[in-house]
Short mmCIF file of C-alpha atoms and ligand atoms in Angstrom, two decimals:
data_model
loop_
_atom_site.label_atom_id
_atom_site.label_comp_id
_atom_site.label_asym_id
_atom_site.label_seq_id
_atom_site.Cartn_x
_atom_site.Cartn_y
_atom_site.Cartn_z
CA MET M 20 113.46 71.44 98.29
CA LYS M 21 111.66 71.74 95.04
CA ALA M 22 109.97 75.18 94.00
CA MET M 23 108.27 76.74 91.34
CA ARG M 24 109.90 79.96 90.78
CA ILE M 25 110.21 82.49 88.23
CA HIS M 26 113.35 84.64 87.80
CA ARG M 27 111.54 87.58 85.48
CA TYR M 28 108.23 88.32 84.47
CA GLY M 29 106.75 86.69 81.36
CA ASP M 30 104.77 83.90 79.59
CA ALA M 31 104.30 80.46 81.32
CA SER M 32 107.81 79.56 80.04
CA VAL M 33 109.43 81.62 83.07
CA ILE M 34 108.16 79.30 85.55
CA HIS M 35 110.99 76.98 86.67
CA GLN M 36 111.42 73.84 89.01
CA ASP M 37 114.35 75.27 91.04
CA ASP M 38 115.98 73.25 93.91
CA VAL M 39 116.15 75.92 96.81
CA PRO M 40 117.09 75.65 100.53
CA ARG M 41 114.13 74.60 102.69
CA PRO M 42 113.21 77.80 104.66
CA ALA M 43 113.25 77.98 108.49
CA PRO M 44 110.56 79.68 110.33
CA ALA M 45 111.05 83.02 111.83
CA ARG M 46 109.52 83.85 114.90
CA GLY M 47 105.72 83.61 114.81
CA GLU M 48 106.02 81.43 112.02
CA VAL M 49 105.70 77.78 111.15
CA LEU M 50 107.12 75.58 108.68
CA VAL M 51 104.37 73.38 106.63
CA ARG M 52 105.05 70.65 104.41
CA VAL M 53 102.82 71.49 101.44
CA ALA M 54 100.23 68.89 100.57
CA ALA M 55 98.77 70.92 97.82
CA THR M 56 98.70 74.29 96.21
CA SER M 57 95.88 75.43 94.12
CA PHE M 58 95.74 77.52 91.12
CA ASN M 59 94.34 81.05 90.75
CA PRO M 60 93.88 83.54 87.97
CA SER M 61 95.80 86.09 89.94
CA ASP M 62 99.02 83.69 89.46
CA LEU M 63 98.68 84.77 85.99
CA GLY M 64 98.87 88.40 86.59
CA LEU M 65 101.73 88.14 89.00
CA ARG M 66 103.73 86.01 86.72
CA ARG M 67 103.28 88.29 83.52
CA GLY M 68 104.05 91.19 85.96
CA LEU M 69 100.70 92.87 85.44
CA LEU M 70 100.57 93.48 89.25
CA ARG M 71 103.80 94.64 89.81
CA ALA M 72 102.96 98.40 90.58
CA LEU M 73 100.54 96.96 93.35
CA LEU M 74 102.59 93.83 94.37
CA PRO M 75 106.06 94.04 93.19
CA LEU M 76 107.70 90.53 93.51
CA ASP M 77 111.23 90.15 94.74
CA LEU M 78 112.63 88.22 91.68
CA PRO M 79 113.40 85.19 91.94
CA CYS M 80 110.22 84.38 93.56
CA THR M 81 108.09 81.24 94.21
CA LEU M 82 104.54 81.25 92.96
CA GLY M 83 101.61 80.04 94.84
CA GLY M 84 99.11 81.61 97.15
CA ASP M 85 97.35 78.76 98.75
CA VAL M 86 98.32 75.89 100.92
CA SER M 87 97.17 72.99 102.67
CA GLY M 88 99.71 71.01 104.66
CA THR M 89 101.36 69.65 107.92
CA VAL M 90 103.28 71.67 110.32
CA VAL M 91 106.71 70.12 110.69
CA GLU M 92 108.48 72.93 112.60
CA VAL M 93 107.49 75.71 114.81
CA GLY M 94 109.25 78.96 115.32
CA ASP M 95 109.66 81.08 118.45
CA GLY M 96 106.85 82.48 119.95
CA VAL M 97 104.20 80.56 118.28
CA ARG M 98 101.03 79.48 120.15
CA GLY M 99 98.40 77.26 119.08
CA LEU M 100 99.89 75.36 116.50
CA ALA M 101 102.12 72.30 116.95
CA VAL M 102 104.01 69.77 114.82
CA GLY M 103 101.68 67.40 113.06
CA ASP M 104 98.93 69.90 112.92
CA ARG M 105 97.21 69.91 109.50
CA VAL M 106 96.54 73.50 108.44
CA ILE M 107 95.39 75.65 105.50
CA GLY M 108 95.90 79.10 104.45
CA ARG M 109 96.79 81.88 102.12
CA GLY M 110 100.27 82.50 101.88
CA ALA M 111 103.31 83.17 99.62
CA GLY M 112 105.60 80.78 97.83
CA THR M 113 103.45 78.04 98.39
CA ALA M 114 104.07 76.43 94.99
CA ALA M 115 106.94 74.41 96.66
CA GLU M 116 107.50 71.31 99.06
CA TYR M 117 107.60 73.43 102.08
CA VAL M 118 106.60 77.04 102.91
CA THR M 119 106.92 79.03 105.99
CA ALA M 120 103.63 80.98 106.95
CA ALA M 121 102.65 83.41 110.07
CA ALA M 122 101.02 81.15 112.47
CA ASP M 123 98.22 83.34 112.83
CA THR M 124 97.42 83.37 109.29
CA LEU M 125 96.57 79.52 109.21
CA VAL M 126 93.44 77.49 110.49
CA ALA M 127 92.86 73.84 111.32
CA ALA M 128 92.21 71.90 107.97
CA PRO M 129 88.82 70.30 107.38
CA THR M 130 88.99 66.72 108.25
CA ALA M 131 86.04 65.56 106.10
CA ILE M 132 87.92 65.88 102.70
CA PRO M 133 91.41 64.89 101.86
CA LEU M 134 93.88 67.46 102.90
CA ALA M 135 95.54 68.15 99.65
CA HIS M 136 91.68 68.93 98.18
CA ALA M 137 91.56 71.67 101.23
CA ALA M 138 94.07 73.81 99.34
CA ALA M 139 91.25 74.69 97.04
CA ILE M 140 89.52 76.80 99.96
CA PRO M 141 91.56 79.75 100.88
CA ILE M 142 91.78 82.43 98.22
CA ALA M 143 88.81 81.40 96.31
CA GLY M 144 86.46 80.74 99.57
CA LEU M 145 87.77 83.79 101.32
CA THR M 146 86.53 85.74 98.16
CA ALA M 147 83.32 84.23 97.98
CA TRP M 148 82.72 84.56 101.66
CA GLN M 149 83.51 88.12 101.75
CA ALA M 150 81.50 88.91 98.50
CA VAL M 151 78.54 87.14 99.96
CA PHE M 152 78.27 87.94 103.66
CA GLU M 153 80.49 91.07 104.14
CA HIS M 154 79.76 92.94 100.78
CA ALA M 155 76.36 91.90 99.59
CA ARG M 156 75.32 90.87 102.90
CA ILE M 157 73.24 88.36 101.48
CA THR M 158 69.93 87.43 103.53
CA SER M 159 67.46 84.59 103.41
CA GLY M 160 64.89 84.83 100.50
CA GLN M 161 66.93 87.23 98.24
CA ARG M 162 67.55 87.01 94.52
CA VAL M 163 71.18 86.64 93.88
CA LEU M 164 72.89 86.46 90.66
CA VAL M 165 76.34 84.78 90.59
CA ASN M 166 77.84 85.97 87.32
CA GLY M 167 80.80 83.67 86.51
CA ALA M 168 79.49 80.49 88.66
CA GLY M 169 81.69 77.89 86.71
CA GLY M 170 84.89 79.43 88.28
CA GLY M 171 86.72 78.62 91.38
CA VAL M 172 85.34 81.45 93.60
CA GLY M 173 81.95 80.93 91.78
CA GLY M 174 81.42 77.53 93.06
CA PHE M 175 81.81 78.63 96.77
CA ALA M 176 79.79 81.80 95.95
CA VAL M 177 76.82 79.63 94.72
CA GLN M 178 76.91 77.39 97.61
CA LEU M 179 77.60 80.34 100.46
CA ALA M 180 74.57 82.06 98.76
CA ARG M 181 72.27 79.07 98.97
CA HIS M 182 73.68 78.64 102.53
CA ALA M 183 72.27 81.96 103.46
CA GLY M 184 68.98 80.90 102.25
CA ALA M 185 68.98 82.94 98.71
CA HIS M 186 67.45 82.13 95.46
CA VAL M 187 70.28 81.79 93.34
CA VAL M 188 70.61 82.43 89.62
CA ALA M 189 74.15 81.76 87.98
CA THR M 190 75.75 82.12 84.70
CA ALA M 191 77.78 79.23 83.54
CA SER M 192 78.63 77.68 79.85
CA ARG M 193 77.56 74.06 79.09
CA ARG M 194 80.80 72.54 80.54
CA SER M 195 80.05 73.79 84.27
CA THR M 196 76.19 73.51 84.18
CA GLU M 197 76.12 70.24 86.02
CA ALA M 198 78.77 71.58 88.82
CA VAL M 199 76.90 74.59 89.28
CA ARG M 200 73.49 73.08 89.61
CA GLN M 201 74.87 70.37 92.23
CA PHE M 202 76.29 73.36 94.32
CA GLY M 203 72.48 74.38 94.43
CA ALA M 204 71.80 76.97 91.79
CA ASP M 205 68.03 77.61 91.19
CA GLN M 206 68.42 78.89 87.64
CA ILE M 207 71.45 78.54 85.12
CA ILE M 208 71.80 80.96 82.56
CA ASP M 209 74.19 79.80 79.62
CA TYR M 210 76.19 83.05 79.10
CA THR M 211 77.37 81.88 75.68
CA THR M 212 73.74 81.62 74.37
CA THR M 213 71.36 83.87 76.53
CA PRO M 214 71.62 87.13 77.67
CA PHE M 215 70.97 87.69 81.13
CA ALA M 216 68.22 90.22 80.46
CA ASP M 217 66.23 87.57 78.54
CA ALA M 218 66.49 84.83 80.99
CA LEU M 219 65.75 86.83 84.33
CA ASP M 220 62.09 87.51 84.81
CA GLU M 221 62.49 89.63 87.60
CA PRO M 222 65.11 92.07 89.22
CA VAL M 223 67.61 90.72 91.71
CA ASP M 224 68.76 92.03 95.12
CA ALA M 225 72.53 91.51 94.59
CA ILE M 226 74.80 90.36 91.86
CA LEU M 227 78.11 88.89 92.63
CA ASN M 228 80.26 89.70 89.75
CA LEU M 229 83.34 87.50 89.19
CA VAL M 230 83.92 87.81 85.43
CA ALA M 231 85.71 90.77 83.53
CA VAL M 232 83.06 93.20 82.36
CA ASP M 233 83.54 95.95 79.73
CA ALA M 234 81.36 99.23 80.50
CA ARG M 235 78.31 98.06 78.13
CA GLN M 236 78.06 94.80 80.19
CA ALA M 237 78.45 96.65 83.49
CA THR M 238 75.54 99.02 82.48
CA THR M 239 73.42 95.84 81.73
CA LEU M 240 74.44 94.29 85.14
CA VAL M 241 73.19 97.37 86.80
CA GLU M 242 70.07 97.31 85.44
CA LEU M 243 69.46 93.84 86.37
CA VAL M 244 69.21 95.00 90.21
CA ARG M 245 66.22 96.40 92.11
CA PRO M 246 66.55 99.91 93.66
CA GLY M 247 68.46 99.53 96.73
CA GLY M 248 70.44 96.35 95.82
CA VAL M 249 74.12 96.00 95.20
CA VAL M 250 76.61 94.74 92.67
CA VAL M 251 79.83 93.52 94.36
CA SER M 252 82.56 92.96 91.88
CA ALA M 253 85.79 91.00 92.38
CA THR M 254 87.20 91.91 89.18
CA GLY M 255 87.01 95.33 87.75
CA PRO M 256 85.04 97.93 89.34
CA VAL M 257 81.37 98.21 88.05
CA THR M 258 80.22 101.91 88.21
CA PRO M 259 76.50 102.69 88.17
CA PRO M 260 75.50 105.87 86.41
CA ALA M 261 75.14 109.26 88.69
CA GLY M 262 71.95 109.03 90.84
CA SER M 263 71.57 105.17 90.25
CA PRO M 264 69.65 103.74 93.17
CA VAL M 265 71.86 100.70 93.11
CA THR M 266 75.23 100.25 94.94
CA ALA M 267 78.38 99.01 93.68
CA VAL M 268 81.41 97.56 95.69
CA HIS M 269 84.78 96.41 94.21
CA PHE M 270 86.86 94.50 96.72
CA VAL M 271 90.12 92.63 96.97
CA ALA M 272 89.74 89.73 99.35
CA ARG M 273 91.96 89.68 102.35
CA ASN M 274 93.21 87.29 104.55
CA ASP M 275 90.67 86.66 107.58
CA GLN M 276 91.37 83.56 109.72
CA SER M 277 87.67 83.73 111.48
CA HIS M 278 86.21 83.59 107.58
CA LEU M 279 88.44 80.60 106.73
CA ALA M 280 87.49 78.89 110.15
CA ALA M 281 83.56 79.38 109.33
CA LEU M 282 84.30 77.86 105.68
CA VAL M 283 86.01 74.96 107.20
CA ARG M 284 83.36 74.29 109.75
CA LEU M 285 80.64 74.47 106.89
CA VAL M 286 82.87 71.73 104.64
CA ASP M 287 83.05 69.52 107.76
CA ALA M 288 79.36 69.88 108.22
CA GLY M 289 78.52 68.78 104.57
CA ALA M 290 77.04 72.27 103.79
CA VAL M 291 79.99 73.42 101.32
CA ARG M 292 81.59 71.06 98.86
CA VAL M 293 84.85 71.37 97.75
CA ASP M 294 85.02 70.48 93.96
CA ILE M 295 88.58 69.72 92.58
CA THR M 296 88.21 69.35 88.71
CA ALA M 297 91.95 68.31 88.24
CA SER M 298 94.86 67.39 90.45
CA ARG M 299 98.17 67.82 88.84
CA PRO M 300 101.84 67.26 89.84
CA LEU M 301 103.37 70.60 90.96
CA ALA M 302 106.03 70.34 88.33
CA ASP M 303 103.08 70.81 85.67
CA LEU M 304 102.48 74.37 86.91
CA ALA M 305 103.60 75.87 83.74
CA SER M 306 101.30 73.75 81.77
CA VAL M 307 98.34 74.66 84.08
CA HIS M 308 99.06 78.40 83.51
CA ARG M 309 98.95 77.67 79.64
CA ASP M 310 95.56 75.69 80.12
CA ALA M 311 94.14 78.71 82.03
CA GLU M 312 95.27 81.09 79.67
CA SER M 313 93.71 79.54 76.90
CA GLY M 314 90.42 79.09 78.72
CA HIS M 315 90.83 75.26 78.95
CA THR M 316 90.38 75.04 82.64
CA ARG M 317 87.67 75.60 84.83
CA GLY M 318 86.67 75.19 88.89
CA LYS M 319 89.45 74.55 91.30
CA ILE M 320 92.94 72.71 90.41
CA ILE M 321 95.22 71.29 92.91
CA LEU M 322 99.14 70.97 92.35
CA VAL M 323 100.42 68.28 94.38
CA PRO M 324 104.70 68.38 95.04
N1 NAP E 30 88.96 90.60 94.31
C1 NAP E 30 89.75 89.58 94.57
O1 NAP E 30 90.18 89.50 95.89
C2 NAP E 30 89.64 88.34 93.95
C3 NAP E 30 90.23 86.89 94.60
C4 NAP E 30 89.89 85.81 93.62
C5 NAP E 30 89.62 86.16 92.27
N2 NAP E 30 89.45 87.28 91.81
C6 NAP E 30 89.10 87.30 90.41
O2 NAP E 30 87.71 86.54 90.05
C7 NAP E 30 87.62 86.25 88.97
C8 NAP E 30 87.23 84.79 89.40
O3 NAP E 30 88.00 84.15 90.05
P1 NAP E 30 88.00 82.43 89.85
O4 NAP E 30 89.13 81.84 90.68
O5 NAP E 30 86.83 82.22 90.11
O6 NAP E 30 88.47 82.16 88.22
P2 NAP E 30 88.37 81.03 87.42
O7 NAP E 30 88.04 79.86 88.29
O8 NAP E 30 89.22 81.11 86.42
O9 NAP E 30 86.91 81.47 86.54
C9 NAP E 30 87.05 80.75 85.13
C10 NAP E 30 85.44 80.54 84.86
O10 NAP E 30 84.93 81.97 84.38
C11 NAP E 30 84.06 81.51 83.68
N3 NAP E 30 83.50 82.57 82.60
C12 NAP E 30 84.48 83.22 81.59
N4 NAP E 30 83.70 84.01 81.06
C13 NAP E 30 82.47 84.05 81.55
C14 NAP E 30 81.40 85.15 81.30
N5 NAP E 30 81.63 86.05 80.09
N6 NAP E 30 80.23 84.69 81.90
C15 NAP E 30 80.13 83.87 82.98
N7 NAP E 30 81.23 82.89 83.14
C16 NAP E 30 82.51 83.39 82.59
C17 NAP E 30 84.09 80.29 83.10
O11 NAP E 30 82.81 79.64 83.28
P3 NAP E 30 82.32 78.32 82.53
O12 NAP E 30 83.13 76.95 82.84
O13 NAP E 30 80.95 78.31 82.94
O14 NAP E 30 82.49 78.70 80.88
C18 NAP E 30 85.22 79.54 83.74
O15 NAP E 30 84.99 78.27 83.96
C19 NAP E 30 88.97 86.24 88.20
O16 NAP E 30 88.85 87.27 87.54
C20 NAP E 30 89.83 86.52 89.43
O17 NAP E 30 91.12 87.16 88.95
C21 NAP E 30 89.59 88.63 92.44
#
């Protein structure tokens, strides 16, 4: 099968399409024929070796963390999945024609959208879900600022915060304004022209931060939150000054089947839209990495074998 692999860390030129043996599912695993994977910014860090202290790769290594596809083989001991089932999940080595995954990490794919589009859901959707419901615990009537709403996580975060009944303020540049409005944002601040502090007329209960911020920007974010409110950051930690009445949470999203299944239900109910900004052949992965590194991508991009 074809697999997009790196044999060493480096720039996008280290990504190669290799012919490799099709894997066989181990006990508790299934083999999935990949309908699509999706691009996530963490793929860049993995490829460059920036995450090697935390997540050392066994090189050569197939890239890709999201998958949607069809089960084509079932390993021993698997219950609840059968050949032909359409699934999504967060895995490893999904930038390939086939991937094995632990059966208990996968959930049934949504039926309301094309299977390939559903590859956009796992990492971005789980991150947004956990930011909104676990860490910020958004409830109806709260004011929430989604910083970085134009990205893949941001699109889900805006929709989930709206679904929770929040008033959503979002930052986005012009290219993402229309999409973010469609996701339901009540107010959009163009971060390229307007400082938040000038655009917000009252403090927010929570900030979902999806953008790398320096210390000065982190201080500004904290100042926008009411006492007792929270800054939840999926990028670097945001540290409020000592004695601040604002709480800060920095988190790394985890795989959680119940969260993923809940997202799928919302997609099937039409409450969450999966917005695909580009569908590219898997063989174009290096080019997608280059586009992302030069700031030419937005939203969720799927890659189809
Ligand atoms: N902690 C975790 O577990 C976890 C999981 C997933 C992702 N992440 C991290 O979360 C971040 C967002 O992920 P993602 O997948 O959404 O990334 P993404 O899709 O690559 O986000 C790109 C978007 O960021 C927006 N942006 C860039 N600079 C901005 C600024 N100064 N202010 C506001 N928006 C800005 C741009 O929006 P416009 O189009 O509006 O310009 C762009 O479309 C990344 O840093 C990623 O590594 C963390």
